[in-house]
XYZ file of C-alpha atoms in Angstrom:
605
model
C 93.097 120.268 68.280
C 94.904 122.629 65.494
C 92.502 125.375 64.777
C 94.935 128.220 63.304
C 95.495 126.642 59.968
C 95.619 128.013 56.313
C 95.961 125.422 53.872
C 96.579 122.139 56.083
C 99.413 121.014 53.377
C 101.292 124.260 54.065
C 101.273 124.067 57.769
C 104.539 123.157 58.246
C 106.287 125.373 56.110
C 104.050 128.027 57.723
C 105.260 127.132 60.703
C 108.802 127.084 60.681
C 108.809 130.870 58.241
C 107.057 132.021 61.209
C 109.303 130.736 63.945
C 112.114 131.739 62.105
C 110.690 135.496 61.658
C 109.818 135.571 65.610
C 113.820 134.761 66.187
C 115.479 136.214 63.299
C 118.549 137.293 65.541
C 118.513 133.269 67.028
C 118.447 131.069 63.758
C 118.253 131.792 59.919
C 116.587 129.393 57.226
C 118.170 127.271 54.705
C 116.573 124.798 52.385
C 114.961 121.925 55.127
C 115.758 123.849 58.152
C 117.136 126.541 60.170
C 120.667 126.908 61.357
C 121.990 129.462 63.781
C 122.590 132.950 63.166
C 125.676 133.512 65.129
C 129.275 132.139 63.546
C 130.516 128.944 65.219
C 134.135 128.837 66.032
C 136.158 127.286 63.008
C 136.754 123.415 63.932
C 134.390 123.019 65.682
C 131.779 119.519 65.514
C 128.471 120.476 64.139
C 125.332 119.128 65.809
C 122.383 118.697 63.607
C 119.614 117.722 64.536
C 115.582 117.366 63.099
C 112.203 115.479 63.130
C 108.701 116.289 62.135
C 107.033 119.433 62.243
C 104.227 119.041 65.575
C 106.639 119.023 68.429
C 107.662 122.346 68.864
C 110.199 123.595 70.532
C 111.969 120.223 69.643
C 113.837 120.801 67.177
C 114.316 124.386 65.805
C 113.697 125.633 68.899
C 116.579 123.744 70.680
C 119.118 125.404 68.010
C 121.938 127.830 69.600
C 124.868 127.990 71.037
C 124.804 125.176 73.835
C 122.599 123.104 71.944
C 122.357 122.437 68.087
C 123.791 124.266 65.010
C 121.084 123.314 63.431
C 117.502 121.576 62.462
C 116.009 119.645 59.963
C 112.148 120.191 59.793
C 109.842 117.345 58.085
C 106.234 117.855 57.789
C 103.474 117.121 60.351
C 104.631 114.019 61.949
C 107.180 113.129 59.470
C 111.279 112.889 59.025
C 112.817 115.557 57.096
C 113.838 114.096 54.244
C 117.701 113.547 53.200
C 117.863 116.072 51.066
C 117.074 118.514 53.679
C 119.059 117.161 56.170
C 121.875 117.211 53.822
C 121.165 121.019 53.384
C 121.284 121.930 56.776
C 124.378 120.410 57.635
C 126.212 121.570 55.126
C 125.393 125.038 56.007
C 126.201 123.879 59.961
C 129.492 122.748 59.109
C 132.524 124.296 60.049
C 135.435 122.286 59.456
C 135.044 120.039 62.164
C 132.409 117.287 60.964
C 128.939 116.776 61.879
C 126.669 114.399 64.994
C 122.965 113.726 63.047
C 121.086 113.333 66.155
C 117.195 112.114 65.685
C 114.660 109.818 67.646
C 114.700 106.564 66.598
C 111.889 106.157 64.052
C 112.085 104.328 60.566
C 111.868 107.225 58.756
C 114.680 109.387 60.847
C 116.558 106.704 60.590
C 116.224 105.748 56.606
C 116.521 109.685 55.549
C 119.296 110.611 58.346
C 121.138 107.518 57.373
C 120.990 108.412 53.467
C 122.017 111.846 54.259
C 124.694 110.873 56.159
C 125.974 108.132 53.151
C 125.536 111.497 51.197
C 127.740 113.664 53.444
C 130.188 111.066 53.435
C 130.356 110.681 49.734
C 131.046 114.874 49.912
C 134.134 114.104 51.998
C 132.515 114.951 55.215
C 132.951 113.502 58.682
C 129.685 112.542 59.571
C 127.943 110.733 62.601
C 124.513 109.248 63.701
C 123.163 109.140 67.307
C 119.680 107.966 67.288
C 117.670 108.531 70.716
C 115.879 104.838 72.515
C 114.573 106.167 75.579
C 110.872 104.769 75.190
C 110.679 101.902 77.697
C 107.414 101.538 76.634
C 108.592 100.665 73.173
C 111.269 97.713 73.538
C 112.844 95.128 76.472
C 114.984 96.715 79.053
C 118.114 94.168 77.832
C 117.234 95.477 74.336
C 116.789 99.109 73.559
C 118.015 99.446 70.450
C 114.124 99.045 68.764
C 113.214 101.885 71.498
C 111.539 105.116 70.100
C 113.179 108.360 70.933
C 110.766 110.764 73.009
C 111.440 113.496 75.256
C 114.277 111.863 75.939
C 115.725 113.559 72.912
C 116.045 116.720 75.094
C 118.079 115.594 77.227
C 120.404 113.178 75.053
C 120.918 116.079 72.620
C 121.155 118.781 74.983
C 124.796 116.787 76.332
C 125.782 116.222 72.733
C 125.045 119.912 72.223
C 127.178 121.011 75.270
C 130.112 118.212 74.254
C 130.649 119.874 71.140
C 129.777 123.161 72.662
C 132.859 122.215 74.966
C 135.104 121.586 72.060
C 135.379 118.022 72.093
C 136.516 116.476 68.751
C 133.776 114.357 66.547
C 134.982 110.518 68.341
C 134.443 111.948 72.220
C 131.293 114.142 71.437
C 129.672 111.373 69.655
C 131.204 109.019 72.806
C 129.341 111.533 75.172
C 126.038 111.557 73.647
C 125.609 107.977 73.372
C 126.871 107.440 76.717
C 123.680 109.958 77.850
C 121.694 107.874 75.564
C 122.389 104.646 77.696
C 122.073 106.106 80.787
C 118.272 107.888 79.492
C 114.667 106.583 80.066
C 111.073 107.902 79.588
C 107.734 107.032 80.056
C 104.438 108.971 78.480
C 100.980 109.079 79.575
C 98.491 110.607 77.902
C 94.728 111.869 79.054
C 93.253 112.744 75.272
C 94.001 112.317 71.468
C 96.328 115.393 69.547
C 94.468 115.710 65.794
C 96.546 116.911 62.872
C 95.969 119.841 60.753
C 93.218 119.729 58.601
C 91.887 116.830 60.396
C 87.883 116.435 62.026
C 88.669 114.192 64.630
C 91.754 113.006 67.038
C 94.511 110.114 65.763
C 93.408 108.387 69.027
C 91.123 109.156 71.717
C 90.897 108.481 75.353
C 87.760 107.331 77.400
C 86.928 109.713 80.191
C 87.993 108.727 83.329
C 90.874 106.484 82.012
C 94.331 107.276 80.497
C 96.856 105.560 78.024
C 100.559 104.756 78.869
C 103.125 104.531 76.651
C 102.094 106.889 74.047
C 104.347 107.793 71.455
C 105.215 111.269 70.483
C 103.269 111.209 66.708
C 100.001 110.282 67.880
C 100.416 106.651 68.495
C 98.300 105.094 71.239
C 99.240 104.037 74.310
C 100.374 100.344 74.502
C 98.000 99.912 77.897
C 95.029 101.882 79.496
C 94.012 102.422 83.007
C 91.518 104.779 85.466
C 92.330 108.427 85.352
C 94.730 108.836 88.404
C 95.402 111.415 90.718
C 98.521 113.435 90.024
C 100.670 111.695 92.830
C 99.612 108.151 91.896
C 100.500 109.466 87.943
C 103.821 110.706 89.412
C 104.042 107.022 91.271
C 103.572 105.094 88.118
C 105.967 106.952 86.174
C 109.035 106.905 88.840
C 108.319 103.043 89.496
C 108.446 102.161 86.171
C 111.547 103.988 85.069
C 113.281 102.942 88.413
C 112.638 99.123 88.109
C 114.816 99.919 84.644
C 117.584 102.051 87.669
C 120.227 99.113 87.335
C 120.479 99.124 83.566
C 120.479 102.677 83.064
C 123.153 103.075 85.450
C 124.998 100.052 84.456
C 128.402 101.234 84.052
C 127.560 105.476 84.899
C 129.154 106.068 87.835
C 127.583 108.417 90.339
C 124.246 107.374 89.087
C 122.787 108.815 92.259
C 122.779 112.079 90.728
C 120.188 112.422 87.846
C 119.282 114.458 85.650
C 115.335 115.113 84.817
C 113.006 116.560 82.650
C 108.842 116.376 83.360
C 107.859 117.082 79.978
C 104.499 118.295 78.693
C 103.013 116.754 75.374
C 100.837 119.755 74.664
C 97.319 120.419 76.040
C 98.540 119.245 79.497
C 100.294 123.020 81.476
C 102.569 123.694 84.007
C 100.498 124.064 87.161
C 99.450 120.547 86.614
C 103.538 119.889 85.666
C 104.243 121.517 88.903
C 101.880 119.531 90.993
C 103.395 116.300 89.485
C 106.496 117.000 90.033
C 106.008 117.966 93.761
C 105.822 114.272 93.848
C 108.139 112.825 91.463
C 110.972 115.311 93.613
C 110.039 113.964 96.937
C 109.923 110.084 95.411
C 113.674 110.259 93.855
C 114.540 112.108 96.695
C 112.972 108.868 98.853
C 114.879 106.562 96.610
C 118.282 108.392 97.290
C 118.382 110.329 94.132
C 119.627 113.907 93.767
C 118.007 115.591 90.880
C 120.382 117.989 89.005
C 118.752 121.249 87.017
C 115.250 119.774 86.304
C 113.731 121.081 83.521
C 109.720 121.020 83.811
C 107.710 122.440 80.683
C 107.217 121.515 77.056
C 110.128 120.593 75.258
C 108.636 117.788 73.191
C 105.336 118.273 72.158
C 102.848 116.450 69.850
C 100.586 119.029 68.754
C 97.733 119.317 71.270
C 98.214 116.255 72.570
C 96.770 115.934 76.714
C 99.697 114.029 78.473
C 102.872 114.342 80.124
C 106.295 112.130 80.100
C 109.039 111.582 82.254
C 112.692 111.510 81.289
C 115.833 110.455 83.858
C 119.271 110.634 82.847
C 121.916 108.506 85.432
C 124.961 111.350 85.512
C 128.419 110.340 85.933
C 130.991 113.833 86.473
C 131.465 114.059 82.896
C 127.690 113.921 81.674
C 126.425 116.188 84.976
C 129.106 118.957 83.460
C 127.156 118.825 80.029
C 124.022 118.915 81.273
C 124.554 121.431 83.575
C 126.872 123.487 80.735
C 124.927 127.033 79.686
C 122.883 126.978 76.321
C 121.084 129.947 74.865
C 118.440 128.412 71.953
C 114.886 130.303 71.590
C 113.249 127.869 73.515
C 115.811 126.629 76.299
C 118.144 129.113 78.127
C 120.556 127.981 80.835
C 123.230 130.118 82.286
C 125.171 132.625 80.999
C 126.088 132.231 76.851
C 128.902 135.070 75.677
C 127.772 136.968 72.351
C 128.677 135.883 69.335
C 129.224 137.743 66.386
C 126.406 137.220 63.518
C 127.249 134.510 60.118
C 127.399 136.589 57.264
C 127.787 133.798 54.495
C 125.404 133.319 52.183
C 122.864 130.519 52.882
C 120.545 130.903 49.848
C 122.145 128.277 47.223
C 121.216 124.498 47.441
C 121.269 121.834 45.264
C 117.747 120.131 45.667
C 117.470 117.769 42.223
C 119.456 115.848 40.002
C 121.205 117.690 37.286
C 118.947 117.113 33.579
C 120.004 115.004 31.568
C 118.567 114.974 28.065
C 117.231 111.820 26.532
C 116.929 110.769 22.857
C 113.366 111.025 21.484
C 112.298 107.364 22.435
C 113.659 107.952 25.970
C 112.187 111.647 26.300
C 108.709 110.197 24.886
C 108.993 107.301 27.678
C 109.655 110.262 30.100
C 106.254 112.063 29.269
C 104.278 108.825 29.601
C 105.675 108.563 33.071
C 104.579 111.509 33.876
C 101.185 110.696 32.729
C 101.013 107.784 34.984
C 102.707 109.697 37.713
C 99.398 111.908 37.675
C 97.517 108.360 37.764
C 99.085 107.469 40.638
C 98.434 111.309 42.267
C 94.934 110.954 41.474
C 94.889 106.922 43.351
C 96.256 108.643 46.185
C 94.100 111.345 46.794
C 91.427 109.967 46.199
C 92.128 106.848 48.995
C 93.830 109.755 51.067
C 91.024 109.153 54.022
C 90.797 105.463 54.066
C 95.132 105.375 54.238
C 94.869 107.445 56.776
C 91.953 105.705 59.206
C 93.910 102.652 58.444
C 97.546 104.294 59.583
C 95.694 105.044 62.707
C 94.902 102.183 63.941
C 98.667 101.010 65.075
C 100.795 103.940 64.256
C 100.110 107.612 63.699
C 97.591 108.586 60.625
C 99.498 110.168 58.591
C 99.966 107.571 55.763
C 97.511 109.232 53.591
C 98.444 112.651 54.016
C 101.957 111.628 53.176
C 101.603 109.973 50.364
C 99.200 112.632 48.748
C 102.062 115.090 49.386
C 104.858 112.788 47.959
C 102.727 111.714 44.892
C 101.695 115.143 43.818
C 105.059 116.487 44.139
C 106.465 113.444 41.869
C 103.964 114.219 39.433
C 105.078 118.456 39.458
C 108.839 117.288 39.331
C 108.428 114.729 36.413
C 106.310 117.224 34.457
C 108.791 119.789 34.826
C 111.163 117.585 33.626
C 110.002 116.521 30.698
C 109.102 120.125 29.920
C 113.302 120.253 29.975
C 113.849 117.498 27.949
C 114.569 114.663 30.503
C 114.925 111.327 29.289
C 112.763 108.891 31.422
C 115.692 107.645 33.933
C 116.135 111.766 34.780
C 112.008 112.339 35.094
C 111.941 108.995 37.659
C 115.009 110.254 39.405
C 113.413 114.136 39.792
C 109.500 112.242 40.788
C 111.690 109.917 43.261
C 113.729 112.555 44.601
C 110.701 115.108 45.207
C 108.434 112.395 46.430
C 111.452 112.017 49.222
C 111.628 115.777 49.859
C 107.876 116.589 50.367
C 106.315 113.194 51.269
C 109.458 112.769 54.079
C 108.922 109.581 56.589
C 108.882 106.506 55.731
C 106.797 105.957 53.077
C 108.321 109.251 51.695
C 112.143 107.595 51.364
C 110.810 103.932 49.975
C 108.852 105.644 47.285
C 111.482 108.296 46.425
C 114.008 105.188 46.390
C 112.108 102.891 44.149
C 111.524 105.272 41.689
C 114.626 106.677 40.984
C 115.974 102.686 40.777
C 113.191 102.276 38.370
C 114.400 105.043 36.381
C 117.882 103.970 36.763
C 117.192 100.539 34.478
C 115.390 102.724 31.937
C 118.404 105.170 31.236
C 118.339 108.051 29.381
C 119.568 106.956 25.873
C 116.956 105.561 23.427
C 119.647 102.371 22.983
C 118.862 101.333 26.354
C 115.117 102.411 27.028
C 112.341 100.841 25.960
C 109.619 101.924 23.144
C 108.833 105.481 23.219
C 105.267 104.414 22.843
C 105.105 102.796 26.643
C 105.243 99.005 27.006
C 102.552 99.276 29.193
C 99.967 98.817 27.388
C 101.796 96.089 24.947
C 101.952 92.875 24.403
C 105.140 90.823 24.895
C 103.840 87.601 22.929
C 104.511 89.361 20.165
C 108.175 89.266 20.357
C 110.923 91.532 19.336
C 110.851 94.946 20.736
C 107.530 94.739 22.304
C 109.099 91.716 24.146
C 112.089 93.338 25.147
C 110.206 96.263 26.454
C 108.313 94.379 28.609
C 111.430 92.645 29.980
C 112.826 95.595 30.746
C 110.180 97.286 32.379
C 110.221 94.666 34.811
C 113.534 94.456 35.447
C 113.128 98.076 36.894
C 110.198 96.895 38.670
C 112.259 94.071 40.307
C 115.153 97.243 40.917
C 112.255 99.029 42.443
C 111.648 96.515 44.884
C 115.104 95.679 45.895
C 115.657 98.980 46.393
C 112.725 99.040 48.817
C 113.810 95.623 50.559
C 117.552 97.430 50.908
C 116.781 100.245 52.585
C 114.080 100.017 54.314
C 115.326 96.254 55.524
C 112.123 94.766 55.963
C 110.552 90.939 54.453
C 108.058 89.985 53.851
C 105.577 88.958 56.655
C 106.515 91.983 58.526
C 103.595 93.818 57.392
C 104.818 96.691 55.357
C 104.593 97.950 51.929
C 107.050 94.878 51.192
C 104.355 92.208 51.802
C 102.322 94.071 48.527
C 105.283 94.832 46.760
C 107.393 91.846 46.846
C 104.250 89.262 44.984
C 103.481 91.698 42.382
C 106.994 91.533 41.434
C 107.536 87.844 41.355
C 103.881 87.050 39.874
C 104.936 89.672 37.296
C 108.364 88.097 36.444
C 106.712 84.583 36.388
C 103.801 86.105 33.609
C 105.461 87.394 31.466
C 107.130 84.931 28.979
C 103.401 83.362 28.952
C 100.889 85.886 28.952
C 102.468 89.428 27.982
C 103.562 92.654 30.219
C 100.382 93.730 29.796
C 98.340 91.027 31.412
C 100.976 90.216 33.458
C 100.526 93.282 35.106
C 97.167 92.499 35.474
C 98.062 89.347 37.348
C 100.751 91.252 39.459
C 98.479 93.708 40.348
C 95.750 91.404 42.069
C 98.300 89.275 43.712
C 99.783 92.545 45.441
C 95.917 93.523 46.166
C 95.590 90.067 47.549
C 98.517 90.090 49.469
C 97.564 93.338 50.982
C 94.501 92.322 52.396
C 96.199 89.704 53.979
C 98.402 91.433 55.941
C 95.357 92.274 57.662
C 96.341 89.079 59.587
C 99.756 89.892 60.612
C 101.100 91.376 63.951
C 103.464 94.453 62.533
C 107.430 93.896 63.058
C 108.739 96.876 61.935
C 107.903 100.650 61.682
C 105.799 102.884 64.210
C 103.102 100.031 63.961
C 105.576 97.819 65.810
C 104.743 99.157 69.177
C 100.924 98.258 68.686
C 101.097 94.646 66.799
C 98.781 93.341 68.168
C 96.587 96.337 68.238
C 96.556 96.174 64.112
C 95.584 92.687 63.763
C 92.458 92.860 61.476
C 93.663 95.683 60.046
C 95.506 95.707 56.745
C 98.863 97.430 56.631
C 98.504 101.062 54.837
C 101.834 101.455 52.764
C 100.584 97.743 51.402
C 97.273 98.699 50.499
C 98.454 102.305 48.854
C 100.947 100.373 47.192
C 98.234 98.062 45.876
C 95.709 100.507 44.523
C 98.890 102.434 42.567
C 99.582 99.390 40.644
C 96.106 98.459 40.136
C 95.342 102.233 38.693
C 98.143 101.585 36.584
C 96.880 98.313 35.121
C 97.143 98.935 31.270
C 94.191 99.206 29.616
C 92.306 100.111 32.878
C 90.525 103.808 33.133
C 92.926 105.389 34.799
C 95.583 103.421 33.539
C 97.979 106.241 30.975
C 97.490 103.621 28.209
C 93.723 103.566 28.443
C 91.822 105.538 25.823
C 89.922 106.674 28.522
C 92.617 108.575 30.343
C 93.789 112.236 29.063
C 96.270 114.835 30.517
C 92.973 117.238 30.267
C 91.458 115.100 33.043
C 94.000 115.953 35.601
């Protein structure tokens, strides 16, 4: 487990100021990342690439010349969020555009594919290449749902080297997802990895038995069987990656030659690597396969985590010439790499929030009672932090809680600051939403950060088109005129809320997600209102969505990390749905904790 720890919440940034001070002559920090420290020829395509903090050296340790240009670092377990994504590569570029490469995971894929829409929108050339290696994770005719795992080395190693090689943006990108195709992996894993902070594992292990399929965050193994010995571990991994041989290969010419990476996840060394791949070597070799510069060590990690993974790559000339090419990163060196001369521009300016925009007084007194209800829903959080994070466990990786404790109290920091400026409420919701993104990261972290700023986007900034300054909430809309037409409008942003949600995160309902809460408050609270009032139509949205939630303890998960394990989580409700539940039912007007309760008081928080 982690023991080294000073605040668990700070772990991650700990982490990466300390990596970057052991390799200050390798990589240098921007906002969300690291990039190199030596200059990259002008022209040439930028590789960026990022993930959670946990999995060290992937991915600021694979950043150098050969490899990356640079990394975006997320919290324990999570995706960097767009924001720092978008900071890193603009300090990577150099004129030539930029790959985003990440391992396939809803929230990689959310905040890497908003960054990128960003990019673009900046006039930059930017492309995605998201890593499906994980057979254990998808069909072998369909591998676009696969997880990336330690495949990521070696997909992202060869789009490293294609760049490296100065290939323009369209035959780099061509390369890498070419190495994708021809990539598989398989994890086992003898014991649990726990997070930071944490008293006990994500998952555990029984003795004498082992779990296969594992994912790289702490998700369980989608089967479990008796402790092996190393050569019948080595067995099951080469059998099950070469019964997938003809599909990899499909189309790679000279897929006899291969190359390989024995990865371990952790708490499992290299003598024991070693002795496993004694085997795995003599069974390719036995299958008339010629492994090309294996790499045997850590390279993808998951914190402490007991367990080891296999990763083959088919070659063809082209991809054996990138694999083989030399990279010099602080945690992979292969061949020779000429010096390069240090960067000396300055990397200490980003842009990390919306610009301020001052509201009228109606609009900037909406703004502070948002804030007061963002505090509501920090409070909610924290104090369900445990329970949303036993439940994440269950079918994905237990961080649910954590995450949404970070994203909710740095929402409530950013909207208080803003109002402290002046904001009007569309400006505080787009500052809480963006800095719920930032910190929270994952998932959860670019929903949240999305619905909010839409639901600040309906409210505005001008008191002609906001609501009441004295909050709607806690009115009645049966009294007509502006009461009324607050309450329509504050529903109208929660219905923009919830699109936004269903857009970008692209799940429905019955897929047992957030959505499945989110998606009945919304229409019970558009169907209340012209009878009963916002304020008990609320009160009506907010048990449906609590119902709802519950329920979903009866669906098999579709979508998300969870996906994997469906099955597994039946009888468990889904955690973004029940978080999202117990936010809106906190912010039930005239409840306790509600910001329009007589009860509730900034002093309190």
């Amino acid at each position: 487990m982690t023991v080294l720890t000073n605040d668990p919440r700070a772990f991650a940034d700990e982490a990466l100021a300390g990596f970057a001070a052991a390799h200050a002559e390798e990589v240098r920090t921007v906002h969300g990342g690291v990039v190199r420290a030596s200059a990259t020829p002008p022209g040439q395509v930028a590789v960026v690439i990022g993930g959670g903090t946990g999995h060290y050296p992937a991915f600021a340790g694979w950043v150098g010349p050969g490899f990356a240009h640079g990394a975006a670092c997320g919290q324990v377990f999570a995706s960097p969020s767009a924001s720092q994504i978008c900071s890193v590569a603009r300090a990577a570029d150099n004129g030539g555009g930029v790959i985003l490469g990440f391992g396939n995971y809803a929230g990689d894929t959310l905040h890497f594919g908003r960054a990128a829409e960003q990019l673009r929108a900046e006039g930059m050339d930017v492309r995605t290449l998201a890593v499906t290696d994980d057979i254990a994770s998808g069909q072998a005719d369909n591998t676009a749902p696969r997880r990336g795992i330690a495949g990521d080395f070696s997909v992202l190693k060869i789009l490293g080297a294609a760049a490296e090689a100065g290939l323009g943006i369209d035959a780099a990108v061509r390369a890498g997802r070419r190495a994708n195709a021809a990539t598989r992996s398989l994890g086992l894993a003898f014991g649990g990895c726990t997070l930071p902070g944490a008293d006990r594992p994500l998952f555990t292990v029984p003795a004498g038995r082992m779990s296969i399929g594992l994912g790289i965050h702490g998700e369980p193994g989608i089967a479990a069987l008796p402790l092996p010995t190393a050569d019948r571990a080595a067995d099951l991994l080469v059998d099950r990656i070469l019964v997938e041989r003809a599909v990899a290969a499909a189309g790679v010419a000279g897929s006899d030659r291969v190359a390989l990476l024995l990865n371990g996840l952790g708490g499992t060394k290299y003598e024991e690597l070693y002795v496993v791949y004694r085997r795995v070597a003599e069974r390719l070799a036995g299958e008339g396969l010629t492994v090309v510069a294996p790499v045997v060590g850590e390279q993808i990690t998951s914190l402490g985590m007991a367990g080891l993974s296999l990763t083959v790559t088919f070659l063809d000339e082209e991809l054996e010439a990138l694999w083989t090419a030399p990279a010099a990163t602080p945690a992979f060196r292969r061949g020779a790499v000429a010096p390069r001369p240090p960067r000396t521009d300055d990397l200490t300016t980003t842009h990390r929030m919306p610009p301020v925009v001052p509201g009228g007084p109606v609009s900037r007194a909406l703004g502070a009672r948002l804030a007061e209800a963002l505090l509501t829903v920090r409070d909610t959080v924290v104090a369900h932090e445990a329970r949303l994070g036993d439940l994440d466990a269950v079918a994905g990786d237990g961080d649910h809680g954590i995450g949404m404790r970070r994203g909710a109290e740095a929402a409530a920091a950013a909207a208080r600051e803003a109002v402290a400026l002046g904001a009007g409420a569309g400006t505080v919701l787009a500052h809480a939403g963006a800095a719920w993104s930032e910190r929270a990261g994952g998932t959860s972290g670019a929903l949240w950060g999305a619905a909010l700023t839409s639901f600040g986007a309906v409210l505005g900034d001008h008191d002609g088109s906001t609501v009441g300054g004295g909050g709607a909430a806690g009115r009645d809309s049966r009294t007509g005129g502006r009461d009324a037409a607050d309450g329509a409008q504050l529903t109208r942003a929660v219905r923009a809320a919830v699109d936004a949600v269903l857009r970008i995160g692209g799940a429905r309902p019955g897929d047992k997600t957030l959505v499945d809460a989110a998606v009945p408050f919304a229409d019970r609270l558009e169907a209340a209102l012209p009878t009963v009032g916002f304020a008990a139509a609320w009160a009506q949205a907010a048990r449906a969505a609590g119902e709802a939630a519950e329920a979903t303890a009866m669906i098999a998960a579709r979508l998300g990390r969870a996906r994997t394990h469906g099955v597994r989580g039946v009888g468990s409700p889904d955690p973004g749905a029940i978080s999202f539940a117990l936010i809106v039912a906190a912010l039930t007007p005239g409840t306790p904790d509600s910001p329009d309760s007589p009860e509730s008081s900034e002093e309190k928080h």
